[in-house]
Short mmCIF file of C-alpha atoms (C1' of nucleotides) in Angstrom, two decimals:
data_model
loop_
_atom_site.label_atom_id
_atom_site.label_comp_id
_atom_site.label_asym_id
_atom_site.label_seq_id
_atom_site.Cartn_x
_atom_site.Cartn_y
_atom_site.Cartn_z
CA MET A 1 -28.73 -1.49 -7.99
CA ASN A 2 -27.90 1.94 -9.34
CA GLN A 3 -29.56 3.97 -6.67
CA ILE A 4 -27.46 7.02 -7.23
CA GLY A 5 -27.46 9.64 -4.54
CA GLU A 6 -28.20 7.14 -1.84
CA THR A 7 -25.67 5.16 0.06
CA PRO A 8 -26.14 1.40 -0.20
CA SER A 9 -27.67 0.49 3.12
CA ARG A 10 -28.27 2.02 6.52
CA ASP A 11 -26.63 -0.58 8.68
CA ASP A 12 -23.59 -1.10 6.52
CA SER A 13 -22.45 2.49 6.39
CA PRO A 14 -22.18 5.04 9.22
CA PRO A 15 -23.95 8.38 8.90
CA ASP A 16 -21.25 10.67 7.62
CA ASN A 17 -18.52 8.50 6.27
CA LEU A 18 -17.99 10.40 3.06
CA MET A 19 -14.30 10.60 3.81
CA PHE A 20 -14.03 6.85 4.23
CA SER A 21 -16.12 6.29 1.13
CA LEU A 22 -13.63 8.38 -0.75
CA LEU A 23 -10.75 6.31 0.54
CA GLU A 24 -12.57 3.13 -0.28
CA ALA A 25 -13.34 4.30 -3.81
CA ALA A 26 -9.74 5.30 -4.35
CA ARG A 27 -8.61 1.91 -3.11
CA ALA A 28 -11.02 0.16 -5.48
CA LEU A 29 -9.78 2.28 -8.35
CA GLU A 30 -6.19 1.52 -7.46
CA THR A 31 -6.97 -2.19 -7.43
CA ARG A 32 -8.46 -1.84 -10.87
CA LEU A 33 -5.36 -0.10 -12.15
CA GLU A 34 -3.05 -2.67 -10.54
CA THR A 35 -5.04 -5.48 -12.08
CA ALA A 36 -4.90 -3.94 -15.52
CA LEU A 37 -1.15 -3.40 -15.24
CA ALA A 38 -0.62 -6.92 -13.96
CA GLY A 39 -2.03 -8.04 -17.30
CA VAL A 40 1.07 -6.64 -18.99
CA GLY A 41 3.47 -7.68 -16.24
CA LEU A 42 3.71 -4.38 -14.40
CA SER A 43 2.72 -2.80 -11.09
CA MET A 44 1.89 0.83 -10.47
CA ALA A 45 5.30 1.28 -8.86
CA LYS A 46 7.16 -0.24 -11.77
CA HIS A 47 5.08 1.59 -14.35
CA GLY A 48 5.72 4.83 -12.49
CA VAL A 49 9.46 4.43 -12.73
CA LEU A 50 9.34 3.45 -16.40
CA THR A 51 7.09 6.40 -17.21
CA THR A 52 9.40 8.81 -15.44
CA LEU A 53 12.28 7.50 -17.52
CA VAL A 54 10.31 7.75 -20.76
CA ASP A 55 9.24 11.30 -19.93
CA ALA A 56 12.79 12.30 -19.01
CA GLY A 57 14.07 11.05 -22.34
CA GLU A 58 17.36 10.00 -20.75
CA ALA A 59 18.86 7.83 -18.04
CA LEU A 60 18.29 9.28 -14.58
CA PRO A 61 20.28 8.94 -11.37
CA LEU A 62 18.45 6.81 -8.82
CA SER A 63 18.18 9.70 -6.40
CA GLU A 64 16.55 11.80 -9.13
CA LEU A 65 14.11 8.97 -9.69
CA ALA A 66 13.32 8.95 -5.98
CA ALA A 67 12.75 12.69 -6.00
CA ARG A 68 10.37 12.52 -8.96
CA GLN A 69 8.58 9.51 -7.56
CA LYS A 70 8.33 11.26 -4.20
CA CYS A 71 9.64 8.27 -2.36
CA VAL A 72 12.69 7.35 -0.39
CA ARG A 73 15.97 6.43 -2.12
CA SER A 74 16.09 2.89 -0.79
CA ASN A 75 12.72 2.19 -2.32
CA ILE A 76 14.10 3.01 -5.75
CA THR A 77 17.15 0.84 -5.15
CA GLN A 78 14.91 -2.18 -4.68
CA LEU A 79 12.45 -1.27 -7.41
CA VAL A 80 15.30 -0.89 -9.89
CA ASP A 81 16.70 -4.23 -8.69
CA ARG A 82 13.45 -5.87 -9.75
CA LEU A 83 13.13 -3.89 -12.99
CA GLU A 84 16.70 -4.78 -13.85
CA ALA A 85 16.11 -8.46 -13.10
CA GLU A 86 13.21 -8.37 -15.55
CA GLY A 87 15.33 -6.64 -18.17
CA LEU A 88 13.24 -3.47 -18.28
CA VAL A 89 15.96 -1.17 -17.04
CA ARG A 90 19.73 -1.17 -16.82
CA ARG A 91 22.08 0.42 -14.25
CA VAL A 92 24.76 2.54 -15.86
CA ASP A 93 27.65 4.33 -14.24
CA ASP A 94 27.87 8.07 -14.30
CA PRO A 95 31.26 9.09 -15.69
CA ASP A 96 31.05 12.54 -14.08
CA ASP A 97 30.28 11.43 -10.53
CA ARG A 98 31.28 7.98 -9.43
CA ARG A 99 28.79 8.05 -6.55
CA SER A 100 25.90 8.30 -8.97
CA ILE A 101 24.20 5.43 -10.77
CA ARG A 102 21.68 6.04 -13.52
CA ALA A 103 18.75 3.90 -14.55
CA GLU A 104 18.42 3.50 -18.30
CA LEU A 105 15.41 2.10 -20.15
CA THR A 106 15.91 -0.98 -22.26
CA PRO A 107 13.88 -1.39 -25.47
CA LEU A 108 11.78 -3.95 -23.62
CA GLY A 109 11.23 -1.47 -20.81
CA ARG A 110 10.08 1.11 -23.29
CA ASP A 111 7.63 -1.33 -24.87
CA ARG A 112 6.33 -2.40 -21.51
CA GLN A 113 5.73 1.18 -20.43
CA ALA A 114 3.72 1.83 -23.58
CA ALA A 115 1.61 -1.26 -22.93
CA GLY A 116 1.02 -0.14 -19.35
CA ALA A 117 0.13 3.37 -20.40
CA ALA A 118 -2.46 1.98 -22.81
CA GLN A 119 -4.07 0.05 -20.00
CA LEU A 120 -4.20 3.09 -17.76
CA ALA A 121 -5.47 5.34 -20.51
CA ALA A 122 -8.43 3.05 -21.11
CA ILE A 123 -9.44 3.13 -17.47
CA GLN A 124 -8.91 6.85 -17.27
CA ALA A 125 -11.10 7.44 -20.30
CA ASP A 126 -13.77 5.33 -18.70
CA PHE A 127 -13.47 7.31 -15.51
CA THR A 128 -13.65 10.68 -17.19
CA ALA A 129 -16.55 9.69 -19.40
CA SER A 130 -18.61 8.83 -16.36
CA LEU A 131 -18.67 12.42 -15.11
CA SER A 132 -20.26 15.60 -16.36
CA ASP A 133 -18.31 18.83 -16.64
CA ALA A 134 -19.98 20.25 -13.57
CA LYS A 135 -19.17 17.24 -11.49
CA ARG A 136 -15.61 17.22 -12.66
CA ALA A 137 -15.35 20.81 -11.49
CA THR A 138 -16.78 19.98 -8.09
CA ILE A 139 -14.40 17.13 -7.63
CA ARG A 140 -11.50 19.23 -8.71
CA GLY A 141 -12.53 21.76 -6.08
CA MET A 142 -12.61 19.11 -3.41
CA LEU A 143 -9.25 17.81 -4.50
CA ASP A 144 -7.71 21.25 -4.27
CA ARG A 145 -9.09 21.67 -0.79
CA LEU A 146 -7.51 18.41 0.25
CA LYS A 147 -4.05 19.50 -0.80
CA MET B 1 -5.52 5.78 -31.97
CA ASN B 2 -4.52 7.86 -29.12
CA GLN B 3 -0.87 8.40 -28.61
CA ILE B 4 -0.49 7.43 -25.01
CA GLY B 5 2.32 8.08 -22.67
CA GLU B 6 0.43 11.34 -22.44
CA THR B 7 3.19 13.74 -21.58
CA PRO B 8 1.56 15.74 -18.77
CA SER B 9 1.61 19.06 -20.70
CA ARG B 10 4.22 21.63 -19.79
CA ASP B 11 2.96 23.16 -16.59
CA ASP B 12 2.37 21.42 -13.33
CA SER B 13 -1.28 20.47 -13.84
CA PRO B 14 -1.98 18.10 -16.71
CA PRO B 15 -5.17 18.45 -18.74
CA ASP B 16 -7.23 15.44 -17.81
CA ASN B 17 -5.62 13.71 -14.91
CA LEU B 18 -8.63 13.97 -12.68
CA MET B 19 -8.40 10.28 -11.90
CA PHE B 20 -4.79 10.58 -10.83
CA SER B 21 -5.57 13.71 -8.84
CA LEU B 22 -8.18 11.71 -7.00
CA LEU B 23 -5.70 8.98 -6.19
CA GLU B 24 -3.15 11.52 -5.10
CA ALA B 25 -5.65 13.28 -2.86
CA ALA B 26 -6.69 10.01 -1.30
CA ARG B 27 -3.07 9.15 -0.69
CA ALA B 28 -2.48 12.51 0.98
CA LEU B 29 -5.54 12.02 3.13
CA GLU B 30 -4.42 8.56 4.09
CA THR B 31 -1.03 9.92 5.09
CA ARG B 32 -2.76 12.47 7.27
CA LEU B 33 -4.80 9.76 8.97
CA GLU B 34 -1.77 7.53 9.47
CA THR B 35 0.16 10.40 10.97
CA ALA B 36 -2.64 11.24 13.37
CA LEU B 37 -2.95 7.62 14.44
CA ALA B 38 0.79 7.29 14.85
CA GLY B 39 0.46 9.97 17.51
CA VAL B 40 -1.45 7.48 19.67
CA GLY B 41 0.64 4.48 18.68
CA LEU B 42 -1.62 3.02 16.02
CA SER B 43 -1.75 2.47 12.27
CA MET B 44 -4.84 2.36 10.09
CA ALA B 45 -4.55 -1.42 9.94
CA LYS B 46 -4.30 -1.81 13.70
CA HIS B 47 -7.04 0.71 14.37
CA GLY B 48 -9.26 -1.11 11.89
CA VAL B 49 -8.93 -4.39 13.74
CA LEU B 50 -9.50 -2.81 17.14
CA THR B 51 -12.56 -0.95 15.86
CA THR B 52 -14.02 -4.12 14.40
CA LEU B 53 -13.63 -5.79 17.80
CA VAL B 54 -15.19 -2.86 19.63
CA ASP B 55 -18.11 -2.81 17.22
CA ALA B 56 -18.61 -6.56 17.50
CA GLY B 57 -18.80 -6.34 21.27
CA GLU B 58 -17.14 -9.72 21.64
CA ALA B 59 -14.04 -11.67 20.75
CA LEU B 60 -13.96 -12.67 17.07
CA PRO B 61 -12.33 -15.59 15.26
CA LEU B 62 -9.40 -14.46 13.16
CA SER B 63 -11.07 -15.57 9.95
CA GLU B 64 -14.10 -13.47 10.83
CA LEU B 65 -11.78 -10.54 11.39
CA ALA B 66 -10.28 -11.15 7.95
CA ALA B 67 -13.73 -11.25 6.38
CA ARG B 68 -14.81 -7.98 7.98
CA GLN B 69 -11.51 -6.32 7.17
CA LYS B 70 -11.78 -7.60 3.60
CA CYS B 71 -8.27 -8.95 3.68
CA VAL B 72 -6.58 -12.28 3.56
CA ARG B 73 -6.40 -14.51 6.66
CA SER B 74 -2.62 -14.51 6.87
CA ASN B 75 -2.63 -10.74 7.08
CA ILE B 76 -4.75 -10.91 10.23
CA THR B 77 -2.46 -13.54 11.71
CA GLN B 78 0.45 -11.13 11.51
CA LEU B 79 -1.53 -8.05 12.51
CA VAL B 80 -2.81 -9.84 15.59
CA ASP B 81 0.75 -10.97 16.36
CA ARG B 82 1.76 -7.33 16.57
CA LEU B 83 -1.34 -6.22 18.43
CA GLU B 84 -0.82 -9.01 20.91
CA ALA B 85 2.83 -8.11 21.37
CA GLU B 86 1.71 -4.58 22.24
CA GLY B 87 -0.89 -5.89 24.67
CA LEU B 88 -3.86 -4.48 22.77
CA VAL B 89 -5.43 -7.82 21.98
CA ARG B 90 -5.27 -11.36 23.32
CA ARG B 91 -5.66 -14.70 21.51
CA VAL B 92 -8.21 -16.95 23.16
CA ASP B 93 -9.14 -20.51 22.30
CA ASP B 94 -12.60 -21.33 21.07
CA PRO B 95 -14.05 -24.12 23.21
CA ASP B 96 -16.57 -25.08 20.52
CA ASP B 97 -14.12 -25.47 17.64
CA ARG B 98 -10.51 -26.18 18.35
CA ARG B 99 -9.46 -24.98 14.92
CA SER B 100 -10.70 -21.48 15.71
CA ILE B 101 -8.82 -18.77 17.61
CA ARG B 102 -10.53 -15.60 18.70
CA ALA B 103 -9.01 -12.16 19.18
CA GLU B 104 -10.17 -10.44 22.34
CA LEU B 105 -9.69 -6.77 23.20
CA THR B 106 -7.69 -5.93 26.30
CA PRO B 107 -8.65 -2.85 28.34
CA LEU B 108 -5.60 -1.15 26.89
CA GLY B 109 -6.74 -2.08 23.40
CA ARG B 110 -10.13 -0.59 24.09
CA ASP B 111 -8.57 2.67 25.32
CA ARG B 112 -6.26 2.83 22.35
CA GLN B 113 -9.11 2.35 19.91
CA ALA B 114 -11.01 5.22 21.52
CA ALA B 115 -7.96 7.46 21.26
CA GLY B 116 -7.56 6.53 17.60
CA ALA B 117 -11.21 7.10 16.85
CA ALA B 118 -10.98 10.58 18.35
CA GLN B 119 -8.08 11.38 16.04
CA LEU B 120 -9.96 10.17 12.99
CA ALA B 121 -13.17 11.94 13.98
CA ALA B 122 -11.35 15.25 14.14
CA ILE B 123 -9.98 14.86 10.65
CA GLN B 124 -13.30 13.63 9.33
CA ALA B 125 -15.11 16.64 10.80
CA ASP B 126 -12.57 18.86 9.14
CA PHE B 127 -13.11 17.09 5.85
CA THR B 128 -16.88 17.26 5.98
CA ALA B 129 -16.92 20.88 7.05
CA SER B 130 -14.95 21.83 3.96
CA LEU B 131 -17.75 20.76 1.60
CA SER B 132 -21.22 22.09 0.87
CA ASP B 133 -24.25 19.81 0.75
CA ALA B 134 -24.37 19.98 -3.03
CA LYS B 135 -20.74 19.03 -3.36
CA ARG B 136 -21.11 16.20 -0.94
CA ALA B 137 -23.94 14.87 -3.11
CA THR B 138 -21.84 15.10 -6.25
CA ILE B 139 -18.99 13.28 -4.66
CA ARG B 140 -21.27 10.61 -3.34
CA GLY B 141 -22.55 10.15 -6.87
CA MET B 142 -19.08 9.76 -8.21
CA LEU B 143 -18.19 7.31 -5.49
CA ASP B 144 -21.20 5.15 -6.28
CA ARG B 145 -20.25 5.11 -9.91
CA LEU B 146 -16.79 3.92 -9.02
CA LYS B 147 -18.09 0.94 -7.13
"C1'" DG C 1 -12.06 -33.13 1.66
"C1'" DA C 2 -12.85 -28.41 3.66
"C1'" DA C 3 -12.19 -24.81 7.17
"C1'" DG C 4 -9.16 -22.19 10.42
"C1'" DA C 5 -4.73 -20.64 11.26
"C1'" DT C 6 0.06 -20.31 10.42
"C1'" DT C 7 4.55 -20.05 7.81
"C1'" DG C 8 7.52 -18.61 4.15
"C1'" DA C 9 8.11 -16.01 -0.08
"C1'" DT C 10 7.46 -11.64 -2.40
"C1'" DC C 11 6.14 -6.73 -3.26
"C1'" DG C 12 6.11 -1.94 -2.05
"C1'" DA C 13 7.04 1.36 1.31
"C1'" DT C 14 9.56 3.47 5.37
"C1'" DC C 15 13.55 4.26 8.59
"C1'" DA C 16 18.27 3.84 10.48
"C1'" DA C 17 22.86 2.56 9.63
"C1'" DT C 18 26.73 2.02 6.51
"C1'" DC C 19 29.99 2.60 2.54
"C1'" DT C 20 32.00 5.17 -1.16
"C1'" DT C 21 32.86 9.31 -3.32
"C1'" DC C 22 32.47 14.16 -3.47
"C1'" DG D 1 30.97 16.64 6.51
"C1'" DA D 2 27.43 15.83 2.83
"C1'" DA D 3 25.53 13.36 -1.16
"C1'" DG D 4 24.44 8.94 -3.62
"C1'" DA D 5 23.41 4.29 -3.12
"C1'" DT D 6 22.89 0.15 -0.61
"C1'" DT D 7 21.69 -3.05 3.30
"C1'" DG D 8 18.91 -4.69 7.06
"C1'" DA D 9 14.85 -4.15 9.93
"C1'" DT D 10 9.92 -3.46 10.05
"C1'" DC D 11 5.06 -2.80 8.47
"C1'" DG D 12 1.15 -4.04 5.72
"C1'" DA D 13 -0.51 -6.70 2.07
"C1'" DT D 14 -0.80 -10.83 -1.11
"C1'" DC D 15 -0.16 -15.79 -2.52
"C1'" DA D 16 1.05 -20.70 -2.08
"C1'" DA D 17 1.95 -24.39 0.92
"C1'" DT D 18 1.28 -26.74 5.28
"C1'" DC D 19 -0.79 -28.40 9.71
"C1'" DT D 20 -4.61 -29.37 12.70
"C1'" DT D 21 -9.25 -30.07 13.35
"C1'" DC D 22 -13.77 -30.49 11.58
#
DNA sequence: GAAGATTGATCGATCAATCTTC
DNA sequence: GAAGATTGATCGATCAATCTTC
C-alpha cells in the first residue's frame, strides 16, 4: 500500500498530473481540517474569523476583518451573522464612525477558537512530523515558486 | 502542553506553517486555473464534467457522473442544469432503465472542453517546468503520504 | 425496500446594487 | 463622491427529504 515514489496505478492517473495531485492532496487535507473543526462546532471560515479576532486582541470593523481574511466584505457580513447567531461574536457600534460596525469576541467565541486551534495544531504536528528537513525545504521552494 | 493559538511570530512568515502555506499555494493555483477557464466560459466544476464525458466516449448516467466526480448526486443535478442551459450537454432518457438519465455532450460542449483543456495544459506545463526531477519526486512522496 | 434523480435548506464565496454616513 | 455594511443573485458543494422506477 505504501509504495512511495510511485503513483498508485497507471490507468487511474495521467502521466504528468503532479499539479492535479497537489490540488487533490490539498483538498483532502482541507477536508481533514474541516472534519476536525466540525467536531468542535466550527468551520475553517468561522475559525479563521475567530482567530483573527483573538490575534487582534480587540474588536475589529467588519471591513478590516474582510481585509485580513482576504475576502469580500459581504462574505464577512454573512459569516458574522452566523457567528453572532451562535453567540461566538457580537456586533458593536463604533462611536467614532457611525458607518463602522465592529465584531467582538464573546467568551464562548474565545473558548471555541481555542478548541479549534487545538484541533488544527494536532493535524499540523502530524503533517510536519511526516516530512524530513530536506523535504520541507523542497516543498517550501515549490510553494515560493507558486506565489 | 503546547500553548496554541500560535501567534504567527512577528514578521510575515510564521515558523512552521508549512501546512497552511501548502493550502494557500493550492488555493492560489486553483484561482489561476479558474481564471483561465473563465476565459473560455467554464469553471473547474463544469470542465470536470465535460472532461469526464469526453473521456467516457459516451453519454453517462448522472449518478455515474457523480461517482466519477466524487461528489454528491444532487450536485451533478444542478451542474448539469447549468451545462444544459448553456447548451454544452443534453439530458437523454435511458431506454433500459427509466429511473436513469444520461448526460450527453453536444458538439459545443465538446469544443468547449477542448478549449478548457488547452488552458489547463498551458498552466500545467508551466507548473511542471518550474520543478526539477528530484523536487518532483519529493513532492510526489509528500502527496502520497497525505493520502 | 433500494436505486436514480430531484428539490429545498444551508454554507461559503463572489459580484452588483443599494443605503447610510463620512 | 467615497467608505462601510448590507441585500439579492449566482455558483459550487453538502445534507435530508421526496418521487418514480426498479
